[in-house]
GROMACS .gro file of C-alpha atoms in nm:
model
  184
    1UNK     CA    1  12.478   1.594  17.037
    2UNK     CA    2  12.428   1.928  17.243
    3UNK     CA    3  12.374   2.203  17.069
    4UNK     CA    4  12.277   2.469  17.303
    5UNK     CA    5  12.002   2.811  17.171
    6UNK     CA    6  12.230   3.136  17.268
    7UNK     CA    7  12.202   3.348  17.474
    8UNK     CA    8  12.189   3.129  17.789
    9UNK     CA    9  11.966   3.363  18.035
   10UNK     CA   10  12.011   3.432  18.347
   11UNK     CA   11  11.834   3.681  18.566
   12UNK     CA   12  12.137   3.847  18.513
   13UNK     CA   13  12.368   3.774  18.291
   14UNK     CA   14  12.452   3.588  17.933
   15UNK     CA   15  12.587   3.316  17.819
   16UNK     CA   16  12.672   3.256  17.458
   17UNK     CA   17  12.998   3.141  17.323
   18UNK     CA   18  13.256   3.387  17.220
   19UNK     CA   19  13.357   3.555  16.965
   20UNK     CA   20  13.706   3.788  16.775
   21UNK     CA   21  13.553   4.078  16.981
   22UNK     CA   22  13.639   3.904  17.306
   23UNK     CA   23  14.026   3.971  17.309
   24UNK     CA   24  14.039   4.265  17.528
   25UNK     CA   25  13.779   4.087  17.806
   26UNK     CA   26  13.955   3.857  17.772
   27UNK     CA   27  14.242   3.935  17.832
   28UNK     CA   28  14.191   4.131  18.087
   29UNK     CA   29  14.173   3.843  18.346
   30UNK     CA   30  14.359   3.566  18.223
   31UNK     CA   31  14.659   3.798  18.221
   32UNK     CA   32  14.606   3.845  18.657
   33UNK     CA   33  14.819   3.713  18.829
   34UNK     CA   34  14.565   3.698  19.124
   35UNK     CA   35  14.316   3.467  18.860
   36UNK     CA   36  14.575   3.216  18.755
   37UNK     CA   37  14.699   3.165  19.117
   38UNK     CA   38  14.496   2.873  19.115
   39UNK     CA   39  14.439   2.721  18.829
   40UNK     CA   40  14.732   2.550  18.589
   41UNK     CA   41  14.806   2.812  18.362
   42UNK     CA   42  15.022   3.106  18.435
   43UNK     CA   43  14.928   3.461  18.337
   44UNK     CA   44  14.853   3.481  17.947
   45UNK     CA   45  15.011   3.775  17.798
   46UNK     CA   46  14.785   3.906  17.479
   47UNK     CA   47  14.915   3.613  17.193
   48UNK     CA   48  14.855   3.377  17.445
   49UNK     CA   49  14.499   3.517  17.578
   50UNK     CA   50  14.439   3.490  17.158
   51UNK     CA   51  14.520   3.137  17.104
   52UNK     CA   52  14.263   3.026  17.408
   53UNK     CA   53  13.995   3.242  17.254
   54UNK     CA   54  14.070   3.062  16.932
   55UNK     CA   55  14.000   2.729  17.092
   56UNK     CA   56  13.716   2.920  17.333
   57UNK     CA   57  13.565   3.010  16.952
   58UNK     CA   58  13.480   2.616  16.868
   59UNK     CA   59  13.313   2.519  17.225
   60UNK     CA   60  13.000   2.627  17.198
   61UNK     CA   61  12.860   2.253  17.095
   62UNK     CA   62  12.870   1.895  17.232
   63UNK     CA   63  12.947   1.613  17.036
   64UNK     CA   64  13.146   1.401  17.216
   65UNK     CA   65  13.278   1.295  17.456
   66UNK     CA   66  13.604   1.520  17.587
   67UNK     CA   67  13.387   1.856  17.400
   68UNK     CA   68  13.344   2.112  17.615
   69UNK     CA   69  13.104   2.422  17.612
   70UNK     CA   70  13.296   2.732  17.688
   71UNK     CA   71  13.110   3.005  17.687
   72UNK     CA   72  13.131   3.406  17.732
   73UNK     CA   73  12.923   3.511  18.058
   74UNK     CA   74  12.773   3.876  17.979
   75UNK     CA   75  12.560   4.104  18.212
   76UNK     CA   76  12.213   4.173  18.063
   77UNK     CA   77  12.263   4.521  18.143
   78UNK     CA   78  12.540   4.588  17.964
   79UNK     CA   79  12.702   4.339  17.731
   80UNK     CA   80  12.988   4.361  17.942
   81UNK     CA   81  13.222   4.020  17.925
   82UNK     CA   82  13.236   3.916  18.264
   83UNK     CA   83  13.399   3.540  18.320
   84UNK     CA   84  13.369   3.248  18.133
   85UNK     CA   85  13.150   2.938  18.227
   86UNK     CA   86  13.280   2.572  18.154
   87UNK     CA   87  13.067   2.263  18.075
   88UNK     CA   88  13.254   1.910  17.942
   89UNK     CA   89  13.117   1.586  17.871
   90UNK     CA   90  13.400   1.407  18.047
   91UNK     CA   91  13.215   1.013  18.030
   92UNK     CA   92  12.879   0.926  17.765
   93UNK     CA   93  13.011   0.583  17.870
   94UNK     CA   94  12.945   0.701  18.258
   95UNK     CA   95  12.733   0.986  18.119
   96UNK     CA   96  12.954   1.214  18.364
   97UNK     CA   97  13.085   1.594  18.278
   98UNK     CA   98  13.291   1.855  18.447
   99UNK     CA   99  13.192   2.215  18.539
  100UNK     CA  100  13.412   2.517  18.625
  101UNK     CA  101  13.427   2.861  18.592
  102UNK     CA  102  13.667   3.165  18.534
  103UNK     CA  103  13.552   3.535  18.675
  104UNK     CA  104  13.731   3.882  18.651
  105UNK     CA  105  13.801   3.987  19.023
  106UNK     CA  106  13.577   4.310  18.958
  107UNK     CA  107  13.296   4.108  18.961
  108UNK     CA  108  13.391   3.869  19.223
  109UNK     CA  109  13.070   3.870  19.534
  110UNK     CA  110  12.800   3.922  19.346
  111UNK     CA  111  12.711   3.542  19.286
  112UNK     CA  112  12.783   3.578  18.946
  113UNK     CA  113  12.941   3.237  18.968
  114UNK     CA  114  12.692   3.024  19.050
  115UNK     CA  115  12.388   3.183  18.910
  116UNK     CA  116  12.664   3.096  18.523
  117UNK     CA  117  12.713   2.757  18.627
  118UNK     CA  118  12.310   2.666  18.750
  119UNK     CA  119  12.189   2.670  18.341
  120UNK     CA  120  12.537   2.484  18.261
  121UNK     CA  121  12.422   2.222  18.544
  122UNK     CA  122  12.080   2.253  18.361
  123UNK     CA  123  12.173   2.095  17.975
  124UNK     CA  124  12.407   1.867  18.140
  125UNK     CA  125  12.109   1.661  18.276
  126UNK     CA  126  11.817   1.778  18.123
  127UNK     CA  127  12.038   1.785  17.729
  128UNK     CA  128  12.278   1.546  17.770
  129UNK     CA  129  12.157   1.357  18.006
  130UNK     CA  130  12.443   1.313  18.293
  131UNK     CA  131  12.384   1.125  18.564
  132UNK     CA  132  12.695   1.320  18.763
  133UNK     CA  133  12.888   1.682  18.715
  134UNK     CA  134  13.271   1.732  18.945
  135UNK     CA  135  13.401   2.071  19.024
  136UNK     CA  136  13.769   1.981  19.057
  137UNK     CA  137  14.010   2.305  19.230
  138UNK     CA  138  14.283   2.358  19.441
  139UNK     CA  139  14.214   2.248  19.764
  140UNK     CA  140  14.336   2.644  19.869
  141UNK     CA  141  14.034   2.798  19.675
  142UNK     CA  142  13.741   2.798  19.947
  143UNK     CA  143  13.567   3.069  19.734
  144UNK     CA  144  13.556   2.810  19.423
  145UNK     CA  145  13.427   2.586  19.708
  146UNK     CA  146  13.179   2.810  19.859
  147UNK     CA  147  13.077   2.858  19.508
  148UNK     CA  148  12.991   2.503  19.421
  149UNK     CA  149  12.862   2.408  19.765
  150UNK     CA  150  12.589   2.645  19.648
  151UNK     CA  151  12.467   2.527  19.366
  152UNK     CA  152  12.396   2.235  19.619
  153UNK     CA  153  12.734   2.002  19.562
  154UNK     CA  154  12.867   1.865  19.851
  155UNK     CA  155  13.233   1.795  19.880
  156UNK     CA  156  13.394   1.423  19.815
  157UNK     CA  157  13.743   1.452  19.850
  158UNK     CA  158  14.070   1.568  19.915
  159UNK     CA  159  14.352   1.441  19.727
  160UNK     CA  160  14.638   1.552  19.897
  161UNK     CA  161  14.919   1.694  19.742
  162UNK     CA  162  14.803   1.494  19.356
  163UNK     CA  163  14.994   1.750  19.149
  164UNK     CA  164  15.277   1.935  19.128
  165UNK     CA  165  15.109   2.276  18.920
  166UNK     CA  166  15.362   2.553  18.885
  167UNK     CA  167  15.644   2.412  19.085
  168UNK     CA  168  15.430   2.296  19.356
  169UNK     CA  169  15.269   1.957  19.528
  170UNK     CA  170  14.928   2.080  19.495
  171UNK     CA  171  14.641   1.920  19.704
  172UNK     CA  172  14.305   1.875  19.459
  173UNK     CA  173  13.895   1.929  19.625
  174UNK     CA  174  13.618   1.747  19.420
  175UNK     CA  175  13.322   1.854  19.432
  176UNK     CA  176  13.017   1.661  19.330
  177UNK     CA  177  12.633   1.553  19.229
  178UNK     CA  178  12.392   1.351  19.037
  179UNK     CA  179  12.156   1.372  18.836
  180UNK     CA  180  11.871   1.277  19.098
  181UNK     CA  181  11.966   1.561  19.380
  182UNK     CA  182  11.948   1.866  19.091
  183UNK     CA  183  11.709   2.099  19.151
  184UNK     CA  184  11.678   2.362  18.902
   0.00000   0.00000   0.00000
């Protein structure tokens, strides 16, 4: 089990559990087609964003395999919510996890995604005892691939036309890092 002490703090960011007050900020990016282009879901209306937020609010502790930390990324200086970062405990037996992140496009290109994800990788390796953490993405999402590379993850595979997403065949790229390769 893992219950982090919140907020997780980086030089420019706080990562904290979501609250009901985050609805407007969350909807501001979950409703955008440019944000959901490479994700499994379509842009969300306010009702669907509220449902998404209700789930996120509960995802702040890892009890069992399959659980996730889904944390609000906020700017330390203003408290503004700019995205979310995710750590999923994918296998207890094989000590594996997966990371993810979504940022409002106004905050792309500032290094926030790797800065927000680094503490989750650190928690996964040092407190949860994971051996391997992956990042999976649509192969067309070159910006997200650069984030994973900045985190020290290596490209392991590209699965060609492995899924139908939003009515079209898509390829999936997989990155990973081992606990023995991680440098905080």
